[in-house]
PDB file of C-alpha atoms in Angstrom:
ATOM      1  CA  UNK E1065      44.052   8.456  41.831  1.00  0.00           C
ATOM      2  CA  UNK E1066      44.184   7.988  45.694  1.00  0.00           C
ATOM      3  CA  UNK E1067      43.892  10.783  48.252  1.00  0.00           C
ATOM      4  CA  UNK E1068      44.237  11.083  52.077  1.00  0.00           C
ATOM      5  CA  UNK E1069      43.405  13.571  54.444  1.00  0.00           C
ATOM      6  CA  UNK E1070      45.468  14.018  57.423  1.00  0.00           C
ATOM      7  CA  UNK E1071      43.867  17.282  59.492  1.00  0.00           C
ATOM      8  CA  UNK E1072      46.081  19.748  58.554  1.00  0.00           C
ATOM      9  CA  UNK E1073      47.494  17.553  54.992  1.00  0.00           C
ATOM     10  CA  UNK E1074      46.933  15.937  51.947  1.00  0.00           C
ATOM     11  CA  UNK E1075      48.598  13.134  50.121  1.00  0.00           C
ATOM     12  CA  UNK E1076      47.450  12.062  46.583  1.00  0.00           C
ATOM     13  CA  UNK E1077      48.235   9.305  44.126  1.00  0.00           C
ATOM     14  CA  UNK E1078      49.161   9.208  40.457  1.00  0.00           C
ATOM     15  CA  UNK E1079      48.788   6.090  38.528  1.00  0.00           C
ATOM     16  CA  UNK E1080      49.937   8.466  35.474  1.00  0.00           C
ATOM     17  CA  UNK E1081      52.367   9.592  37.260  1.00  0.00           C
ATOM     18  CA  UNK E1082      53.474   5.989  40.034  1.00  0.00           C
ATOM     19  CA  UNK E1083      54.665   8.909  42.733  1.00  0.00           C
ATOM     20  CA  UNK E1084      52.506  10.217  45.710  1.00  0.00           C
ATOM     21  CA  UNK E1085      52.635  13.966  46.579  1.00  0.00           C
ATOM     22  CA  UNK E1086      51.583  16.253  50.002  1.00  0.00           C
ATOM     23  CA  UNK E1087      50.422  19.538  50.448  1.00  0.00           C
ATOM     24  CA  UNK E1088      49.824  21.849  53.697  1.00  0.00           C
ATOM     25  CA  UNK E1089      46.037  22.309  54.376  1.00  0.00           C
ATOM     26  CA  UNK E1090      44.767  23.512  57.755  1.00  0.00           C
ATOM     27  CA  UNK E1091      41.132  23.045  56.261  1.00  0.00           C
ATOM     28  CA  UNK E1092      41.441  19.007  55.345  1.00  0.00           C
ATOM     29  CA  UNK E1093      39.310  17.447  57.313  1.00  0.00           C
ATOM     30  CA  UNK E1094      36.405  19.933  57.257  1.00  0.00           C
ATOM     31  CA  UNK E1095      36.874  20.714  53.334  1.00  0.00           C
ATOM     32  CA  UNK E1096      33.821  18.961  50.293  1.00  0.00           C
ATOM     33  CA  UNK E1097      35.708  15.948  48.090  1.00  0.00           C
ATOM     34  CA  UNK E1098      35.138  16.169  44.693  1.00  0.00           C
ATOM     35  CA  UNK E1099      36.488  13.516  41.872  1.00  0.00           C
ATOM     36  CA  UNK E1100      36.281  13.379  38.278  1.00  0.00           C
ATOM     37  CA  UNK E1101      37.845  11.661  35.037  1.00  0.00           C
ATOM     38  CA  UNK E1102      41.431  13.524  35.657  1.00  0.00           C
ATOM     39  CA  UNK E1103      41.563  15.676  38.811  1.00  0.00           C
ATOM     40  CA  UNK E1104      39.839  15.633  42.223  1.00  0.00           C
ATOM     41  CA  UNK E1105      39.152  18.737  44.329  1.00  0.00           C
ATOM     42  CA  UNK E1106      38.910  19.393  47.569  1.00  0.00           C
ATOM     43  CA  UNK E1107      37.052  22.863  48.749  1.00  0.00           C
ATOM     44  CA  UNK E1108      36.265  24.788  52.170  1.00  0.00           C
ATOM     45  CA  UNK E1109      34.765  28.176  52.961  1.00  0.00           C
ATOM     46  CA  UNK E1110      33.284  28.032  49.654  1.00  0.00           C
ATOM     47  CA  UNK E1111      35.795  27.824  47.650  1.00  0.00           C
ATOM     48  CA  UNK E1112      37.821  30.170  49.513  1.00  0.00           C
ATOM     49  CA  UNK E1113      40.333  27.663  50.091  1.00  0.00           C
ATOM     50  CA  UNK E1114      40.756  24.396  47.362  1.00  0.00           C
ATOM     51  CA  UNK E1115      43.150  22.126  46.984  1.00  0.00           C
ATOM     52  CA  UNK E1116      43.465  20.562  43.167  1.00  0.00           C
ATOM     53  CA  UNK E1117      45.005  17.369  42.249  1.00  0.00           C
ATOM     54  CA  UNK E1118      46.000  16.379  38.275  1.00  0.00           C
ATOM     55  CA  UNK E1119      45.684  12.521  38.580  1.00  0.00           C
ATOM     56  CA  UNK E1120      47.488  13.463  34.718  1.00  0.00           C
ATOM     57  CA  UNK E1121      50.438  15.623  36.164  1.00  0.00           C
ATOM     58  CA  UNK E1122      50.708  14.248  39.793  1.00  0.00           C
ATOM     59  CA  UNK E1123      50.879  17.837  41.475  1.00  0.00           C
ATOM     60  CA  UNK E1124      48.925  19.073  44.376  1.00  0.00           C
ATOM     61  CA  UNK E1125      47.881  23.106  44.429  1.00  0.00           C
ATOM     62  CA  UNK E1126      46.649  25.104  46.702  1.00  0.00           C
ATOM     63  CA  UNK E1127      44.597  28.228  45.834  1.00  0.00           C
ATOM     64  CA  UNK E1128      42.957  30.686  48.047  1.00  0.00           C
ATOM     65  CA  UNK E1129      40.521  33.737  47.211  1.00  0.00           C
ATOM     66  CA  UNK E1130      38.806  36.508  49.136  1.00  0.00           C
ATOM     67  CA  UNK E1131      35.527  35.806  47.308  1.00  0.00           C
ATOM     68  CA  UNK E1132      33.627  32.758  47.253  1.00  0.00           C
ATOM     69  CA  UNK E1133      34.239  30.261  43.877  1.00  0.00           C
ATOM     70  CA  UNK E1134      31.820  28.338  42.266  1.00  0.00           C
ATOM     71  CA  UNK E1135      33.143  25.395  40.169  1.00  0.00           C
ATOM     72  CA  UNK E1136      31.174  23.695  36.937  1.00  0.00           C
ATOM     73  CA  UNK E1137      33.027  20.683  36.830  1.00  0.00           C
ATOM     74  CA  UNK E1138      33.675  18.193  33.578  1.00  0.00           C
ATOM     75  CA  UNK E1139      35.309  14.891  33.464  1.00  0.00           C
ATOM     76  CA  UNK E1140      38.642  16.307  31.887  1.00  0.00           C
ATOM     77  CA  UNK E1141      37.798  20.112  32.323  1.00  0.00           C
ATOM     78  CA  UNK E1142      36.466  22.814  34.889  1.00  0.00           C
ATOM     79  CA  UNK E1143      35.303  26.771  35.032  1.00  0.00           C
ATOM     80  CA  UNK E1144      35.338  28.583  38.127  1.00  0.00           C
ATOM     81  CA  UNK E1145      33.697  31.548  38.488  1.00  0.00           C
ATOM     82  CA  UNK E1146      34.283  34.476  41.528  1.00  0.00           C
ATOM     83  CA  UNK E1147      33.296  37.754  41.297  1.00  0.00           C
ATOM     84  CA  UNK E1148      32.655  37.996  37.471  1.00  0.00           C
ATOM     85  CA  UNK E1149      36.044  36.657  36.694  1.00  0.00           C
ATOM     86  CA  UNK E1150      36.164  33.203  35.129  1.00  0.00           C
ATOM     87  CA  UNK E1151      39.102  31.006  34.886  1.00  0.00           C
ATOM     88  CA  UNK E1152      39.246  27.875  33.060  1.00  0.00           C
ATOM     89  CA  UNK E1153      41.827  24.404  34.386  1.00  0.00           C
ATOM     90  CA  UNK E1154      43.542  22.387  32.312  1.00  0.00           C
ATOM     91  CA  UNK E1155      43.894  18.563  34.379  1.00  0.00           C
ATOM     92  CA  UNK E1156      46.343  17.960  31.538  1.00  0.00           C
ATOM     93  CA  UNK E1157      48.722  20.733  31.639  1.00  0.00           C
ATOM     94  CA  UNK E1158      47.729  22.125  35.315  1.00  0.00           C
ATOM     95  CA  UNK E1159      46.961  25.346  34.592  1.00  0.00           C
ATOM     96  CA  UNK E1160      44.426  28.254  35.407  1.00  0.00           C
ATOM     97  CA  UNK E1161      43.503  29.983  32.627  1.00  0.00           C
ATOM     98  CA  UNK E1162      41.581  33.817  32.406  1.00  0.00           C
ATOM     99  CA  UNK E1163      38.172  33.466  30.206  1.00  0.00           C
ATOM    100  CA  UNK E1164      35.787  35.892  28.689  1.00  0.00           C
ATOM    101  CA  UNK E1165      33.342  37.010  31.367  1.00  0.00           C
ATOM    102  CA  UNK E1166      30.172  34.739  31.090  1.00  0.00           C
ATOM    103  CA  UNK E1167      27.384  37.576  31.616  1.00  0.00           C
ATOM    104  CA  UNK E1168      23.958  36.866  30.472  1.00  0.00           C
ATOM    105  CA  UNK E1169      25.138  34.284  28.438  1.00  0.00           C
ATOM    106  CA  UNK E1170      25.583  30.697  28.567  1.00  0.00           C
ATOM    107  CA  UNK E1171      28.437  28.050  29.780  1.00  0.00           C
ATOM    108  CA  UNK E1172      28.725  24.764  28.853  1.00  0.00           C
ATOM    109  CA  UNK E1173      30.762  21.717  29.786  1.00  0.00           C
ATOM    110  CA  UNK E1174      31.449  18.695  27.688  1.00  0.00           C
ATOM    111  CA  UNK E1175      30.621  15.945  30.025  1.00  0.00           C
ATOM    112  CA  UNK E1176      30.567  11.886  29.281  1.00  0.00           C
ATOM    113  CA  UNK E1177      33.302   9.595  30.038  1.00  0.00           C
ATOM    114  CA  UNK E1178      36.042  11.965  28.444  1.00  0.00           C
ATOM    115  CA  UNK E1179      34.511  15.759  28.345  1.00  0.00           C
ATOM    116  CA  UNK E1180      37.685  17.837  28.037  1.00  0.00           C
ATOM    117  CA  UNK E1181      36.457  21.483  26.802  1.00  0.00           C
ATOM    118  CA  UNK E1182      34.309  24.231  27.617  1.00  0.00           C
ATOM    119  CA  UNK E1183      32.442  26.592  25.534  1.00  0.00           C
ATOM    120  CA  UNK E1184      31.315  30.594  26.457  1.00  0.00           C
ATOM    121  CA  UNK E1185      28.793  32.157  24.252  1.00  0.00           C
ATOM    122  CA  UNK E1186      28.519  35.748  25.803  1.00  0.00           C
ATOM    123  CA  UNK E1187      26.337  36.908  23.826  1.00  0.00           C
ATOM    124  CA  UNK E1188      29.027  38.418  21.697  1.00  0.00           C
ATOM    125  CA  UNK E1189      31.734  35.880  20.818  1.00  0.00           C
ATOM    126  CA  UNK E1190      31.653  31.980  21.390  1.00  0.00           C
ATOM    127  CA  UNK E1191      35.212  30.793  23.032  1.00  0.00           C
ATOM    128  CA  UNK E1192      36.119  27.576  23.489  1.00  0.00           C
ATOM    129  CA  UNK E1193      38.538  26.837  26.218  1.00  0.00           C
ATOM    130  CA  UNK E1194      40.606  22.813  25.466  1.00  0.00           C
ATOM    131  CA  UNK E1195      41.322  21.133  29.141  1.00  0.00           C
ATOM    132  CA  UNK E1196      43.637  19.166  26.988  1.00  0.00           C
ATOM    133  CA  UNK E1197      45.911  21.542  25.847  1.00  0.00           C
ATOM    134  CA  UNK E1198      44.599  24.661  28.179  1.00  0.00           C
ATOM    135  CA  UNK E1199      44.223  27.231  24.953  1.00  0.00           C
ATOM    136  CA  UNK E1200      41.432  29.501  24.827  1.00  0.00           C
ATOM    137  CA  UNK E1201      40.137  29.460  21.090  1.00  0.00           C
ATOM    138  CA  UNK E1202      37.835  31.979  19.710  1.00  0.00           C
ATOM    139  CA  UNK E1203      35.423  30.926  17.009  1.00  0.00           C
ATOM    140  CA  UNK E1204      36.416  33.094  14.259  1.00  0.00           C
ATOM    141  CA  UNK E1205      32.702  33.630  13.386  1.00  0.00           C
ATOM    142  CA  UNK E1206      29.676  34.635  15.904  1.00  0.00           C
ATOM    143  CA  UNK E1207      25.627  34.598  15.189  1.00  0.00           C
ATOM    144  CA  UNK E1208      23.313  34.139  17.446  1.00  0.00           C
ATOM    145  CA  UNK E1209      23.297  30.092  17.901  1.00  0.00           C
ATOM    146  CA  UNK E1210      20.073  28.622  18.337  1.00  0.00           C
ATOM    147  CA  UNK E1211      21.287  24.990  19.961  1.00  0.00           C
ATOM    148  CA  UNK E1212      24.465  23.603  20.516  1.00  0.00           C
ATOM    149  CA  UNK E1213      25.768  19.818  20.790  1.00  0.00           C
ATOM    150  CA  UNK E1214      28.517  18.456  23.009  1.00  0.00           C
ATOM    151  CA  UNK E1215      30.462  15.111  22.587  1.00  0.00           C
ATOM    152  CA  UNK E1216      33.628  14.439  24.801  1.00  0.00           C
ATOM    153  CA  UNK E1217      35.921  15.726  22.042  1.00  0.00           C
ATOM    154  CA  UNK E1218      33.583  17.828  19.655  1.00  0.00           C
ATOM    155  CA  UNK E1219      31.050  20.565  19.331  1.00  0.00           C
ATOM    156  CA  UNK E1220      28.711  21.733  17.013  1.00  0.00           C
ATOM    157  CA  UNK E1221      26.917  25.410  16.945  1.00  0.00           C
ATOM    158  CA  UNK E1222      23.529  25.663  15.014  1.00  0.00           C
ATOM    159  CA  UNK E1223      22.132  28.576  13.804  1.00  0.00           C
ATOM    160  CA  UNK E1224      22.010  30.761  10.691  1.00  0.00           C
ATOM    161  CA  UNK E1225      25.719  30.068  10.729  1.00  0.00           C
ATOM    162  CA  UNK E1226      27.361  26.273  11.459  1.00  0.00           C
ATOM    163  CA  UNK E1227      29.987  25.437  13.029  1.00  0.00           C
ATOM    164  CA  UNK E1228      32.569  22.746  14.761  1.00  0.00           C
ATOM    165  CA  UNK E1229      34.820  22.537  17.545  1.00  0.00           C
ATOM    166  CA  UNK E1230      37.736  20.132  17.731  1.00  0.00           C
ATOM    167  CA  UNK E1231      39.373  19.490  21.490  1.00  0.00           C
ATOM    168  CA  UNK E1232      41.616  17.295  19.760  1.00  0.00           C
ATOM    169  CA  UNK E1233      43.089  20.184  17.037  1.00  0.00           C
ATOM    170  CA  UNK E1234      41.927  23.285  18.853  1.00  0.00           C
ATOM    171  CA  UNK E1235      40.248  24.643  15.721  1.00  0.00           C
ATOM    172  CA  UNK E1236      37.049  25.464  14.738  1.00  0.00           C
ATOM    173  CA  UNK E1237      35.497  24.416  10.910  1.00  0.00           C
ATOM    174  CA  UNK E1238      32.483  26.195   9.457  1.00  0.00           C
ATOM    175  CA  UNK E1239      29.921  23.763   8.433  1.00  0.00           C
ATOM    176  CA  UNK E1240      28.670  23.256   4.835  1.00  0.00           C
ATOM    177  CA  UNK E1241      25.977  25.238   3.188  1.00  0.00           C
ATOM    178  CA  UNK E1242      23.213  22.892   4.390  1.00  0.00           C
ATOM    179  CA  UNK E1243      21.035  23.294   7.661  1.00  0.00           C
ATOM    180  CA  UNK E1244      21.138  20.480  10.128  1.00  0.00           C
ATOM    181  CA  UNK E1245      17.806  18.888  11.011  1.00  0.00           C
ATOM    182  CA  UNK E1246      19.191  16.658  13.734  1.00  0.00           C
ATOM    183  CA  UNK E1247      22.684  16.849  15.396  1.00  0.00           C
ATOM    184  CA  UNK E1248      24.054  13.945  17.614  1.00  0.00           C
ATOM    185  CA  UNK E1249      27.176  13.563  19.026  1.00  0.00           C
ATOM    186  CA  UNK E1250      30.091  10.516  19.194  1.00  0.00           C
ATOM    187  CA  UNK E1251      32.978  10.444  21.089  1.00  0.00           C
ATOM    188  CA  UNK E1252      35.213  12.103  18.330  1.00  0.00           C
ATOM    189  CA  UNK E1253      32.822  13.685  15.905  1.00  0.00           C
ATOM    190  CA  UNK E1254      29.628  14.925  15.031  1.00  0.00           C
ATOM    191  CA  UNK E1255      26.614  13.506  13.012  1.00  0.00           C
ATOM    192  CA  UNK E1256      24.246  15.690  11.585  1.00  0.00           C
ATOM    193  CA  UNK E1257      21.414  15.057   9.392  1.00  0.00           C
ATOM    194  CA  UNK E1258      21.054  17.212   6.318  1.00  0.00           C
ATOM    195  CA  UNK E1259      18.998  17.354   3.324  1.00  0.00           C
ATOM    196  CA  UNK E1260      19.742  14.323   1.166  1.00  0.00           C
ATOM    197  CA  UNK E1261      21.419  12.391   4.125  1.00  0.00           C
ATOM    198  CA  UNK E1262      23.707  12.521   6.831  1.00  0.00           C
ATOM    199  CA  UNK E1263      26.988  14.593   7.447  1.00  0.00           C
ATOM    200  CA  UNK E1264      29.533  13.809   9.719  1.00  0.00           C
ATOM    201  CA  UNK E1265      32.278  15.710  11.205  1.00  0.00           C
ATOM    202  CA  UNK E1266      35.952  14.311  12.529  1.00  0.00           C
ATOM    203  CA  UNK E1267      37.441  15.472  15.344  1.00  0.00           C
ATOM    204  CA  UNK E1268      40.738  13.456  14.925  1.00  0.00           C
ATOM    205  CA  UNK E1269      41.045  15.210  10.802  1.00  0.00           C
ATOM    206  CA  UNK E1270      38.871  18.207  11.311  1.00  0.00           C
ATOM    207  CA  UNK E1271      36.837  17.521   8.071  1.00  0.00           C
ATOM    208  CA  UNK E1272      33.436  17.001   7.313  1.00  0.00           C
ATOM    209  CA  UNK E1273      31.877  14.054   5.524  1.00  0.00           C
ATOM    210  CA  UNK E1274      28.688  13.686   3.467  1.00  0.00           C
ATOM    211  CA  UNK E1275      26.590  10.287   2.892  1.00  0.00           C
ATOM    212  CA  UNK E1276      24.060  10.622   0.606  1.00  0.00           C
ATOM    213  CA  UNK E1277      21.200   8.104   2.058  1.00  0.00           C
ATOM    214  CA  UNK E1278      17.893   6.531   1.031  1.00  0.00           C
ATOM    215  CA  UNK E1279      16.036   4.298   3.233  1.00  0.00           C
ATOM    216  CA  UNK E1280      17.087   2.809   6.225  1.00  0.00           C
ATOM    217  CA  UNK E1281      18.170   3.530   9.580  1.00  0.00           C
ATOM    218  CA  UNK E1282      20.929   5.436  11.632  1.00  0.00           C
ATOM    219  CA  UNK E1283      22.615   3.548  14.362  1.00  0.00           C
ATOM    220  CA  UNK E1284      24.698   6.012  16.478  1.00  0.00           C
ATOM    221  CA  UNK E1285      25.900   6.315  20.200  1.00  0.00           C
ATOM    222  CA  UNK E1286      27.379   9.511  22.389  1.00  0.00           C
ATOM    223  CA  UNK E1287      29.869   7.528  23.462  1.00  0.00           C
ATOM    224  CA  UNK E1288      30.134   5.302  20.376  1.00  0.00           C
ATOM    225  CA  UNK E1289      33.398   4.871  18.584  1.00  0.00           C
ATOM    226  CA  UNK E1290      31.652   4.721  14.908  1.00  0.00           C
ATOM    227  CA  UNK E1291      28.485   5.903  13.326  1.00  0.00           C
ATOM    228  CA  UNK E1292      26.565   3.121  10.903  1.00  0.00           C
ATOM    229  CA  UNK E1293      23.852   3.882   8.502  1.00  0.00           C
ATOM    230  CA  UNK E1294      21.980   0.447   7.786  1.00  0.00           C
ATOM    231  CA  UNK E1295      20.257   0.316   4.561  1.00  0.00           C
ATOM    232  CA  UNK E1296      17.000  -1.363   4.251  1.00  0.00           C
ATOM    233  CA  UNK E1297      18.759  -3.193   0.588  1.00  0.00           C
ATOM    234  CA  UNK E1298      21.629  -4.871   3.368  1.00  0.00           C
ATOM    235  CA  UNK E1299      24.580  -2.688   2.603  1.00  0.00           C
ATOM    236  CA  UNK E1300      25.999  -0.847   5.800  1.00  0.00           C
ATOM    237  CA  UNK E1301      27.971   2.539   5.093  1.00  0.00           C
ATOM    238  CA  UNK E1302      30.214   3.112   8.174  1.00  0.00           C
ATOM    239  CA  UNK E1303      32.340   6.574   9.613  1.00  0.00           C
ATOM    240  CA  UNK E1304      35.260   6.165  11.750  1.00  0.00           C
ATOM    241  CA  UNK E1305      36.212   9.504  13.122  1.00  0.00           C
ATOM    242  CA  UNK E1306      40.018   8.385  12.423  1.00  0.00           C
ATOM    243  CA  UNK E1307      39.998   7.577   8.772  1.00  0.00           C
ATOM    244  CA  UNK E1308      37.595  10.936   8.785  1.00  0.00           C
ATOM    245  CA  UNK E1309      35.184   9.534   5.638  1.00  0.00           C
ATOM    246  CA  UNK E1310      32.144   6.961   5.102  1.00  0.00           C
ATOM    247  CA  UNK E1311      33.240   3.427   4.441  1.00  0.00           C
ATOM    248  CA  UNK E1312      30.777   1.105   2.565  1.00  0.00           C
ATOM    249  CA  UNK E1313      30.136  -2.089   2.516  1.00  0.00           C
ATOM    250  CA  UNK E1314      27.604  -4.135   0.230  1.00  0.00           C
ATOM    251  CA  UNK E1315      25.472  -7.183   0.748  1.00  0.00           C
ATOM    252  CA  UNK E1316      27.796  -9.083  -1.388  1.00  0.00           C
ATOM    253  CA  UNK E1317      27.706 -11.920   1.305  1.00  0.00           C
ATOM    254  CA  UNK E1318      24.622 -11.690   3.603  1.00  0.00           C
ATOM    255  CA  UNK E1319      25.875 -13.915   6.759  1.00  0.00           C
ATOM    256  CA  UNK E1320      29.119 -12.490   6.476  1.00  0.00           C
ATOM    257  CA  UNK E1321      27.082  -8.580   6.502  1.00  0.00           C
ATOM    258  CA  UNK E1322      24.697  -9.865   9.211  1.00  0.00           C
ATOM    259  CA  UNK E1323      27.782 -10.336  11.482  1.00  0.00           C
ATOM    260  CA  UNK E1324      29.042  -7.240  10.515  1.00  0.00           C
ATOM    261  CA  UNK E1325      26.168  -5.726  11.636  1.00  0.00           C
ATOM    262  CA  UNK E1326      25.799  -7.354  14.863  1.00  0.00           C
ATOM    263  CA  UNK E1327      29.805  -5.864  15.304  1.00  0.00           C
ATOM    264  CA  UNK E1328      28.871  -2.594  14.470  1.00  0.00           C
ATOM    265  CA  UNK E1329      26.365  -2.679  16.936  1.00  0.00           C
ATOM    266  CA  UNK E1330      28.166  -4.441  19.175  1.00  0.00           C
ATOM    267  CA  UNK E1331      31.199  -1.550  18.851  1.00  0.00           C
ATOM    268  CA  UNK E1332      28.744   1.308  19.157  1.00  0.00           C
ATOM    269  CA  UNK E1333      27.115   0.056  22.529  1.00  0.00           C
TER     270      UNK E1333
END
């Protein structure tokens, strides 16, 4: 995206979109410049008066309110809050969306390269709101969660109950009977340790995946594309969030596993 302020205009830039479009505003020049992933922002008399831009879309809106607005921005995804209401945007579809009233409780953004969702837990019910499709999904089960774990496209709630969020189906799974120990996050799933080995979670099928291990070691990145478990024997067992299962690969031929190894890496960094 590309924007210019004029004093009383703005002009903005869509690569998504190859067209430029302008907007009236008196408060340009003096107005705070915010950019993420897929929108920008611009804000005065805070946030009064903002201007949003959808590098996805290519539209320019103005909105205006008689209280101040505080904004918790995300790369694909953003919550503003304004005298106890709270309203959830959508880059992807440009829309403004009502959400449950925060409270006491707690709001979180998926950040990283790609963070497109946001989750409320009020205290009472844990919503997720998708900046991808703009939907406001409930979790159809609520506990008081002890920790939660963001990746760009999935979530995971862990408590006396489990549970995971998918941006990219809108749905949320309940977790299999076993407690995590450790939960870390890739850039479509989850990866949990469990009793016995390690559990992972697609966002792309919406399924969970078990891998019983022995020794060895876990090689896993936020951002990573796959998840590898390295034996200490040679073999490698690998999950791709798109094929939604553990793939696994013996030491059958050691130089041609060592490379493998190195490309697993290699993918995963």
């Amino acid at each position: 995206m590309v924007t210019y302020s004029a004093p009383t205009e703005v002009k903005a830039f869509s690569v998504y979109q190859n067209s430029w479009q302008s907007i009236s505003y008196p408060s340009a020049q003096a107005a705070v410049f915010d950019s993420r992933d897929g929108y920008a922002t611009l804000s005065a008399g805070g946030g009064t008066d903002m201007v949003w831009f959808s590098a996805l879309t290519g539209r320019l809106v103005r909105r205006q309110s008689p209280n101040p607005v505080s904004v918790t921005f995300g790369p694909n995804c953003a919550v503003l809050q304004s005298a106890g209401a709270v309203t959830g945007y959508s880059p992807a579809t440009d829309a403004f969306v009502a959400l449950p009233a925060i409270g006491t409780g707690s709001l979180l953004l998926a950040q990283g390269s790609f963070g497109c969702y946001a989750l409320i837990d009020d205290g009472i019910s844990l919503t997720a709101f998708n900046g991808l499709t703009s939907r406001v999904t409930p979790a159809p089960n609520y506990v008081p969660f002890l920790a939660y774990t963001l990746g760009d496209t999935a979530a995971f709630a862990a408590g006396p109950l489990e549970m995971a969020f998918s941006a990219l189906r809108d749905q949320w799974y309940l977790a299999p009977t076993s407690p995590s120990v450790t939960v870390m996050p890739m850039f479509e799933g989850i990866v949990r340790s469990v009793s016995g080995g390690y559990e992972a979670f697609s966002a792309r099928t919406g399924t969970f995946s078990m891998l019983s291990t022995g020794s060895g070691a876990l090689v896993t990145q936020a951002q990573g594309a796959l998840t590898a478990f390295v034996t200490t024997a040679g073999g490698i067992d690998a999950f791709d969030p798109r094929l939604g299962r553990w793939v696994h690969r013996s030491e059958e031929h050691t130089s041609e596993l060592q490379s493998r190894q190195y490309l697993v890496c290699r993918l995963l960094l």
